[in-house]
CSV table of C-alpha atoms and ligand atoms in Angstrom, one decimal:
chain,number,residue,atom,x,y,z
S,1,MET,CA,22.5,-11.8,34.6
S,2,ALA,CA,22.1,-15.6,34.3
S,3,LYS,CA,24.9,-17.4,32.4
S,4,ILE,CA,23.9,-18.5,28.9
S,5,ASN,CA,25.0,-22.0,28.1
S,6,CYS,CA,22.6,-23.0,25.4
S,7,ILE,CA,20.9,-21.1,22.6
S,8,GLY,CA,17.9,-22.0,20.5
S,9,ILE,CA,17.6,-21.0,16.9
S,10,LEU,CA,14.5,-20.7,14.7
S,11,THR,CA,13.4,-19.3,11.4
S,12,SER,CA,10.0,-17.8,11.1
S,13,GLY,CA,7.6,-16.1,8.7
S,14,GLY,CA,8.3,-16.1,4.9
S,15,ASP,CA,11.5,-18.0,4.0
S,16,ALA,CA,14.3,-16.1,2.4
S,17,PRO,CA,17.5,-17.2,0.6
S,18,GLY,CA,20.4,-17.0,3.0
S,19,MET,CA,18.4,-18.2,6.0
S,20,ASN,CA,20.5,-21.5,5.9
S,21,ALA,CA,23.7,-19.5,5.8
S,22,ALA,CA,22.5,-17.7,8.9
S,23,ILE,CA,21.6,-20.9,10.7
S,24,ARG,CA,25.0,-22.2,9.9
S,25,ALA,CA,26.7,-19.1,11.1
S,26,VAL,CA,24.8,-18.9,14.4
S,27,THR,CA,25.4,-22.6,15.1
S,28,ARG,CA,29.1,-22.6,14.4
S,29,ALA,CA,29.8,-19.2,16.1
S,30,ALA,CA,27.9,-20.5,19.2
S,31,ILE,CA,29.9,-23.7,19.3
S,32,TYR,CA,33.1,-21.8,18.7
S,33,ASN,CA,32.3,-19.8,21.8
S,34,GLY,CA,31.6,-22.8,23.9
S,35,LEU,CA,27.8,-22.7,23.8
S,36,SER,CA,25.5,-25.5,22.8
S,37,VAL,CA,22.8,-25.1,20.2
S,38,LYS,CA,19.3,-26.4,19.7
S,39,GLY,CA,17.4,-26.1,16.4
S,40,ILE,CA,13.7,-25.3,16.8
S,41,TYR,CA,11.6,-26.5,13.9
S,42,ARG,CA,8.8,-24.6,12.1
S,43,GLY,CA,9.4,-21.3,13.8
S,44,TYR,CA,7.6,-20.5,17.0
S,45,LYS,CA,5.3,-23.5,16.3
S,46,GLY,CA,8.3,-25.8,17.2
S,47,LEU,CA,8.7,-24.1,20.6
S,48,VAL,CA,5.0,-24.7,21.3
S,49,THR,CA,5.0,-28.3,20.1
S,50,GLY,CA,8.5,-29.1,21.4
S,51,GLU,CA,10.0,-29.9,17.9
S,52,ILE,CA,13.6,-29.2,19.1
S,53,LYS,CA,16.8,-31.0,18.3
S,54,GLU,CA,20.4,-30.5,19.4
S,55,PHE,CA,22.6,-29.1,16.6
S,56,LYS,CA,26.3,-29.9,16.2
S,57,SER,CA,28.6,-28.4,13.6
S,58,GLN,CA,27.8,-31.2,11.2
S,59,ASN,CA,24.1,-30.5,11.3
S,60,VAL,CA,24.8,-27.3,9.3
S,61,SER,CA,27.3,-28.7,6.8
S,62,ASN,CA,26.6,-28.2,3.2
S,63,ILE,CA,23.7,-25.7,3.6
S,64,ILE,CA,25.3,-22.3,2.9
S,65,GLN,CA,24.4,-22.6,-0.8
S,66,GLN,CA,20.8,-23.8,-0.2
S,67,GLY,CA,17.7,-21.6,-0.5
S,68,GLY,CA,14.8,-22.1,1.9
S,69,THR,CA,15.4,-23.1,5.5
S,70,ILE,CA,16.4,-26.5,6.9
S,71,LEU,CA,14.6,-25.6,10.1
S,72,LYS,CA,11.4,-25.1,8.1
S,73,THR,CA,9.2,-22.1,8.8
S,74,ALA,CA,5.7,-21.2,9.8
S,75,ARG,CA,3.5,-18.4,10.9
S,76,CYS,CA,2.2,-19.6,14.3
S,77,LYS,CA,-1.2,-18.4,15.5
S,78,GLU,CA,-0.8,-20.0,18.9
S,79,PHE,CA,2.3,-18.0,19.7
S,80,THR,CA,0.3,-14.8,19.4
S,81,THR,CA,-1.7,-15.8,22.5
S,82,PRO,CA,-0.4,-15.6,26.1
S,83,GLU,CA,-1.4,-19.3,26.6
S,84,GLY,CA,0.7,-20.4,23.6
S,85,ARG,CA,3.7,-18.4,24.7
S,86,LYS,CA,3.5,-19.9,28.2
S,87,ILE,CA,3.7,-23.4,26.6
S,88,ALA,CA,6.6,-22.2,24.5
S,89,TYR,CA,8.4,-20.9,27.6
S,90,ASP,CA,7.9,-24.1,29.5
S,91,ASN,CA,9.3,-26.1,26.6
S,92,MET,CA,12.2,-23.8,26.2
S,93,LYS,CA,13.1,-24.2,29.9
S,94,ALA,CA,12.6,-28.0,29.8
S,95,GLU,CA,15.1,-28.1,26.9
S,96,GLY,CA,17.6,-26.0,28.8
S,97,ILE,CA,17.6,-23.2,26.3
S,98,ASP,CA,18.7,-19.9,27.8
S,99,ALA,CA,18.4,-17.5,24.8
S,100,LEU,CA,16.8,-17.4,21.4
S,101,VAL,CA,18.1,-16.3,18.0
S,102,VAL,CA,15.1,-15.6,15.7
S,103,ILE,CA,15.6,-15.2,12.0
S,104,GLY,CA,12.7,-13.6,10.2
S,105,GLY,CA,10.8,-10.5,9.2
S,106,ASP,CA,8.9,-7.9,11.3
S,107,GLY,CA,6.2,-10.3,12.4
S,108,SER,CA,8.8,-12.7,13.7
S,109,LEU,CA,10.8,-10.0,15.5
S,110,THR,CA,7.5,-8.7,17.0
S,111,GLY,CA,6.9,-12.2,18.4
S,112,ALA,CA,10.5,-12.2,19.9
S,113,ARG,CA,9.9,-8.7,21.4
S,114,VAL,CA,6.7,-9.7,23.1
S,115,PHE,CA,8.1,-13.1,24.4
S,116,ALA,CA,11.2,-11.3,25.7
S,117,GLU,CA,9.2,-8.8,27.6
S,118,GLU,CA,6.8,-11.3,29.0
S,119,TYR,CA,9.4,-13.9,30.2
S,120,ASP,CA,12.6,-12.0,30.4
S,121,VAL,CA,14.2,-14.3,27.8
S,122,PRO,CA,17.2,-12.9,26.0
S,123,CYS,CA,16.3,-12.7,22.3
S,124,ILE,CA,18.4,-11.7,19.4
S,125,GLY,CA,16.8,-11.1,15.9
S,126,LEU,CA,18.4,-11.5,12.5
S,127,PRO,CA,16.6,-9.7,9.6
S,128,GLY,CA,15.5,-12.5,7.3
S,129,THR,CA,13.1,-11.4,4.6
S,130,ILE,CA,13.2,-10.7,0.9
S,131,ASP,CA,11.1,-7.5,1.5
S,132,ASN,CA,14.1,-5.5,3.0
S,133,ASP,CA,11.6,-3.7,5.2
S,134,LEU,CA,13.4,-3.7,8.5
S,135,TYR,CA,14.6,-0.4,9.8
S,136,GLY,CA,18.2,0.0,10.9
S,137,THR,CA,19.9,-2.4,8.5
S,138,ASP,CA,20.9,-1.5,5.0
S,139,THR,CA,19.7,-4.8,3.6
S,140,THR,CA,18.0,-7.9,4.9
S,141,ILE,CA,19.0,-11.6,4.3
S,142,GLY,CA,17.4,-12.7,1.1
S,143,TYR,CA,16.7,-9.3,-0.5
S,144,ASP,CA,19.7,-9.3,-2.8
S,145,THR,CA,19.0,-12.8,-4.1
S,146,ALA,CA,15.3,-11.9,-4.7
S,147,LEU,CA,16.4,-8.8,-6.5
S,148,ASN,CA,18.7,-10.8,-8.8
S,149,THR,CA,15.9,-13.3,-9.4
S,150,ILE,CA,13.6,-10.4,-10.5
S,151,LEU,CA,16.4,-9.1,-12.7
S,152,ASP,CA,16.8,-12.4,-14.5
S,153,ALA,CA,13.0,-12.7,-15.0
S,154,VAL,CA,12.6,-9.1,-16.3
S,155,ASP,CA,15.5,-9.5,-18.7
S,156,LYS,CA,13.6,-12.5,-20.2
S,157,ILE,CA,10.3,-10.7,-20.3
S,158,ARG,CA,12.0,-7.8,-22.1
S,159,ASP,CA,12.8,-10.1,-25.0
S,160,THR,CA,9.2,-10.9,-25.7
S,161,ALA,CA,8.0,-7.4,-24.8
S,162,THR,CA,10.3,-5.9,-27.4
S,163,SER,CA,9.4,-8.5,-30.1
S,164,HIS,CA,5.6,-7.8,-29.6
S,165,GLU,CA,6.0,-4.1,-28.8
S,166,ARG,CA,4.0,-4.5,-25.6
S,167,LEU,CA,3.5,-2.9,-22.3
S,168,PHE,CA,4.2,-5.4,-19.5
S,169,PHE,CA,3.2,-5.0,-15.8
S,170,VAL,CA,5.4,-7.3,-13.8
S,171,GLU,CA,4.3,-7.8,-10.2
S,172,VAL,CA,7.0,-8.4,-7.6
S,173,MET,CA,6.8,-9.2,-3.9
S,174,GLY,CA,7.6,-6.8,-1.0
S,175,ARG,CA,4.4,-6.8,1.0
S,176,ASP,CA,4.0,-3.1,1.8
S,177,ALA,CA,7.5,-2.1,0.9
S,178,GLY,CA,8.7,-1.0,-2.6
S,179,PHE,CA,12.4,-1.9,-2.4
S,180,LEU,CA,12.2,-4.9,-4.7
S,181,ALA,CA,10.1,-3.0,-7.2
S,182,LEU,CA,12.1,0.2,-7.3
S,183,ASN,CA,15.6,-1.3,-7.3
S,184,GLY,CA,14.4,-4.1,-9.5
S,185,ALA,CA,13.2,-1.5,-12.0
S,186,ILE,CA,16.5,0.4,-11.9
S,187,ALA,CA,18.6,-2.7,-12.3
S,188,SER,CA,16.5,-4.1,-15.1
S,189,GLY,CA,16.2,-0.8,-17.0
S,190,ALA,CA,12.4,-0.9,-16.6
S,191,GLU,CA,10.4,2.2,-17.4
S,192,ALA,CA,8.7,2.7,-14.0
S,193,ALA,CA,8.0,1.2,-10.6
S,194,ILE,CA,4.7,1.5,-8.8
S,195,ILE,CA,5.3,1.2,-5.1
S,196,PRO,CA,3.2,1.3,-2.0
S,197,GLU,CA,5.1,4.1,-0.4
S,198,PHE,CA,3.6,6.6,-2.9
S,199,SER,CA,0.3,4.9,-3.6
S,200,THR,CA,-1.8,7.2,-1.3
S,201,ASP,CA,-0.3,10.5,-2.6
S,202,VAL,CA,-0.2,10.2,-6.4
S,203,ASP,CA,-1.8,8.3,-9.2
S,204,GLN,CA,1.4,6.6,-10.3
S,205,LEU,CA,0.0,5.4,-13.6
S,206,GLU,CA,-1.1,8.8,-14.7
S,207,ASP,CA,2.1,10.2,-13.3
S,208,PHE,CA,4.4,8.2,-15.5
S,209,ILE,CA,2.2,8.3,-18.6
S,210,LYS,CA,2.1,12.1,-18.3
S,211,ASN,CA,5.8,12.2,-17.8
S,212,GLY,CA,6.4,11.2,-21.4
S,213,PHE,CA,6.3,7.4,-20.8
S,214,ARG,CA,6.9,5.5,-24.0
S,215,LYS,CA,7.5,8.6,-26.0
S,216,SER,CA,10.5,7.1,-27.8
S,217,LYS,CA,9.9,3.4,-27.1
S,218,ASN,CA,7.9,0.7,-28.6
S,219,SER,CA,7.9,-1.6,-25.6
S,220,SER,CA,7.8,-0.9,-21.9
S,221,ILE,CA,8.1,-2.7,-18.6
S,222,VAL,CA,6.6,-1.4,-15.3
S,223,LEU,CA,7.3,-3.2,-12.0
S,224,VAL,CA,4.5,-3.2,-9.6
S,225,ALA,CA,4.9,-4.0,-5.9
S,226,GLU,CA,2.2,-6.5,-4.8
S,227,SER,CA,0.3,-4.7,-2.1
S,228,GLU,CA,-3.2,-3.8,-1.2
S,229,LEU,CA,-2.0,-0.2,-1.4
S,230,THR,CA,-0.9,-0.4,-5.1
S,231,GLY,CA,-3.7,-2.8,-6.0
S,232,GLY,CA,-1.2,-5.0,-7.9
S,233,ALA,CA,-0.3,-5.5,-11.6
S,234,MET,CA,-3.8,-6.7,-12.7
S,235,HIS,CA,-5.4,-3.6,-11.4
S,236,TYR,CA,-3.0,-1.4,-13.5
S,237,ALA,CA,-3.4,-3.6,-16.6
S,238,GLU,CA,-7.2,-3.2,-16.4
S,239,ARG,CA,-6.9,0.5,-16.0
S,240,VAL,CA,-4.6,0.8,-19.0
S,241,LYS,CA,-7.0,-1.3,-21.1
S,242,LYS,CA,-9.8,1.2,-20.3
S,243,GLU,CA,-7.9,4.5,-20.1
S,244,TYR,CA,-5.2,4.0,-22.7
S,245,PRO,CA,-6.5,1.4,-25.1
S,246,GLU,CA,-3.8,2.1,-27.7
S,247,TYR,CA,-1.4,0.0,-25.6
S,248,ASP,CA,-1.1,-3.8,-25.9
S,249,VAL,CA,-0.9,-4.8,-22.3
S,250,ARG,CA,0.3,-8.1,-20.6
S,251,VAL,CA,0.8,-9.0,-16.9
S,252,THR,CA,3.4,-11.3,-15.3
S,253,ILE,CA,3.2,-12.1,-11.6
S,254,LEU,CA,6.5,-13.4,-10.4
S,255,GLY,CA,5.1,-14.8,-7.1
S,256,HIS,CA,7.0,-17.3,-4.9
S,257,LEU,CA,9.8,-18.0,-7.3
S,258,GLN,CA,11.2,-14.8,-5.8
S,259,ARG,CA,11.6,-16.5,-2.5
S,260,GLY,CA,13.7,-19.5,-3.8
S,261,GLY,CA,17.1,-20.2,-5.2
S,262,SER,CA,20.7,-20.3,-4.0
S,263,PRO,CA,21.6,-17.2,-2.1
S,264,THR,CA,23.9,-14.7,-3.8
S,265,ALA,CA,27.4,-14.0,-2.4
S,266,HIS,CA,26.0,-10.8,-0.8
S,267,ASP,CA,23.3,-12.7,1.1
S,268,ARG,CA,25.7,-15.5,2.2
S,269,ILE,CA,28.2,-13.0,3.5
S,270,LEU,CA,25.5,-10.8,5.2
S,271,ALA,CA,24.0,-13.9,6.8
S,272,SER,CA,27.4,-15.1,8.0
S,273,ARG,CA,28.3,-11.8,9.5
S,274,LEU,CA,25.0,-11.3,11.2
S,275,GLY,CA,25.0,-14.8,12.6
S,276,ALA,CA,28.4,-14.4,14.1
S,277,ALA,CA,27.4,-11.0,15.4
S,278,ALA,CA,24.3,-12.5,17.1
S,279,ILE,CA,26.5,-14.7,19.2
S,280,ASP,CA,28.9,-11.8,20.0
S,281,ALA,CA,25.8,-9.9,21.2
S,282,ILE,CA,24.8,-12.8,23.4
S,283,MET,CA,28.3,-13.2,24.8
S,284,ASP,CA,28.4,-9.4,25.5
S,285,GLY,CA,25.1,-9.7,27.5
S,286,GLN,CA,23.0,-7.8,24.9
S,287,ARG,CA,19.4,-8.8,24.5
S,288,ASN,CA,16.3,-7.8,22.6
S,289,VAL,CA,18.1,-6.3,19.6
S,290,MET,CA,18.1,-7.0,15.9
S,291,VAL,CA,21.5,-7.3,14.4
S,292,GLY,CA,22.0,-5.4,11.2
S,293,VAL,CA,24.6,-3.9,8.9
S,294,HIS,CA,24.8,-0.2,8.4
S,295,HIS,CA,27.6,1.5,6.3
S,296,ASP,CA,29.3,-1.9,6.3
S,297,GLU,CA,29.5,-2.0,10.1
S,298,ILE,CA,27.6,-4.3,12.4
S,299,VAL,CA,24.8,-2.5,14.3
S,300,TYR,CA,22.5,-3.6,17.1
S,301,VAL,CA,19.0,-2.1,16.7
S,302,PRO,CA,16.5,-2.4,19.6
S,303,PHE,CA,13.5,-4.5,18.5
S,304,ASN,CA,11.1,-1.5,19.0
S,305,LYS,CA,13.1,0.6,16.6
S,306,ALA,CA,13.5,-2.1,13.9
S,307,ILE,CA,9.9,-3.1,13.9
S,308,LYS,CA,8.0,0.2,14.5
S,309,ASN,CA,9.9,2.6,12.2
S,310,ASP,CA,9.2,2.5,8.5
S,311,LYS,CA,12.3,2.1,6.5
S,312,PRO,CA,12.3,5.0,4.1
S,313,ILE,CA,12.6,4.7,0.3
S,314,LYS,CA,15.3,7.0,-1.0
S,315,LYS,CA,13.8,9.8,-3.2
S,316,GLU,CA,17.1,9.8,-5.0
S,317,LEU,CA,16.4,6.2,-6.3
S,318,VAL,CA,13.0,7.4,-7.6
S,319,ASN,CA,14.7,10.3,-9.4
S,320,VAL,CA,17.3,8.0,-10.9
S,321,LEU,CA,14.7,5.7,-12.3
S,322,ARG,CA,12.7,8.6,-13.7
S,323,ALA,CA,15.8,10.2,-15.3
S,324,LEU,CA,17.1,7.0,-16.9
S,325,SER,CA,13.8,5.7,-18.3
S,326,ILE,CA,13.3,8.5,-20.9
X,1,LIG,O1,7.3,-11.3,3.6
X,1,LIG,C1,7.8,-12.0,2.5
X,1,LIG,C2,6.7,-12.3,1.5
X,1,LIG,O2,7.2,-13.0,0.5
X,1,LIG,C3,6.0,-11.0,1.0
X,1,LIG,O3,6.8,-10.3,0.0
X,1,LIG,C4,4.7,-11.5,0.5
X,1,LIG,O4,3.7,-10.5,0.5
X,1,LIG,C5,4.4,-12.6,1.5
X,1,LIG,O5,5.6,-13.0,2.1
X,1,LIG,C6,3.7,-13.8,0.9
X,1,LIG,O6,3.4,-14.7,2.0
X,1,LIG,P1,2.9,-16.2,1.8
X,1,LIG,O7,4.1,-17.0,1.4
X,1,LIG,O8,2.4,-16.6,3.1
X,1,LIG,O9,2.0,-16.2,0.6
């Protein structure tokens, strides 16, 4: 196996709080192990356009507490084509980059998998997404911070919901995964969560209203995962207006504020551990794996497994929410 002297690092897809902590960890762990580091800007786009800069330890000073990503991020169409990946590979070689560390969600790790297969480039992935939808790791970088942001917002919404005795549908992110909605609902004491994982099997609105929803309460909050599968919060509010006109309904869409903010301690520690473990993996000759944490241990999950498997929602969490919202 060819010796690795220089690694390239990029962030791709939706940004997530803790990505900067991960960039810092990868950079410093690499330098600590005698490797040189190059920062690639705007995700795979920077590989295609050659926006690449050498990173020293000082380049990642004072960023552990910052949300967003100093490397910027993008979803790059060109990299999805063989022609785009060829340009990316040529640029990478011209820059002397021997291996890549990619921080991002499933789309970004899919890009890394395809690139690694096509050009035999060692790639290591770090799960960076607020959606928590990557299989093989207990949590992803950014998820805990987003969850706490949701909690803060829902606590505030509860004040007005209680005062006006209203039913609120609060839409949260997650793409096609319900982790933010379900755990956000448990943590904020919400009455229910509508999540994509169950959207095809049951009518979740009818389900929780039939289950005694609001029997003993004069205000209620329901978290809805934004997804084509659920239809989103507006869809449920419209339905309630028609089907249960006795309720005074309002909608809050939390949107992109969930992606910002200073990362929590959990996300900073996770990002630091994963970043250091990515360099351990490279030094050990591993390639084409996502680094995760499972049962508080570092694990290396082959890209195929991390991307293709659906991360299951625990039924126990659904039961907890139902039992505690009476
Ligand atoms: O994947 C992260 C995420 O924030 C999803 O939760 C959301 O569906 C999507 O990205 C939004 O993407 P964009 O920032 O491109 O609107």
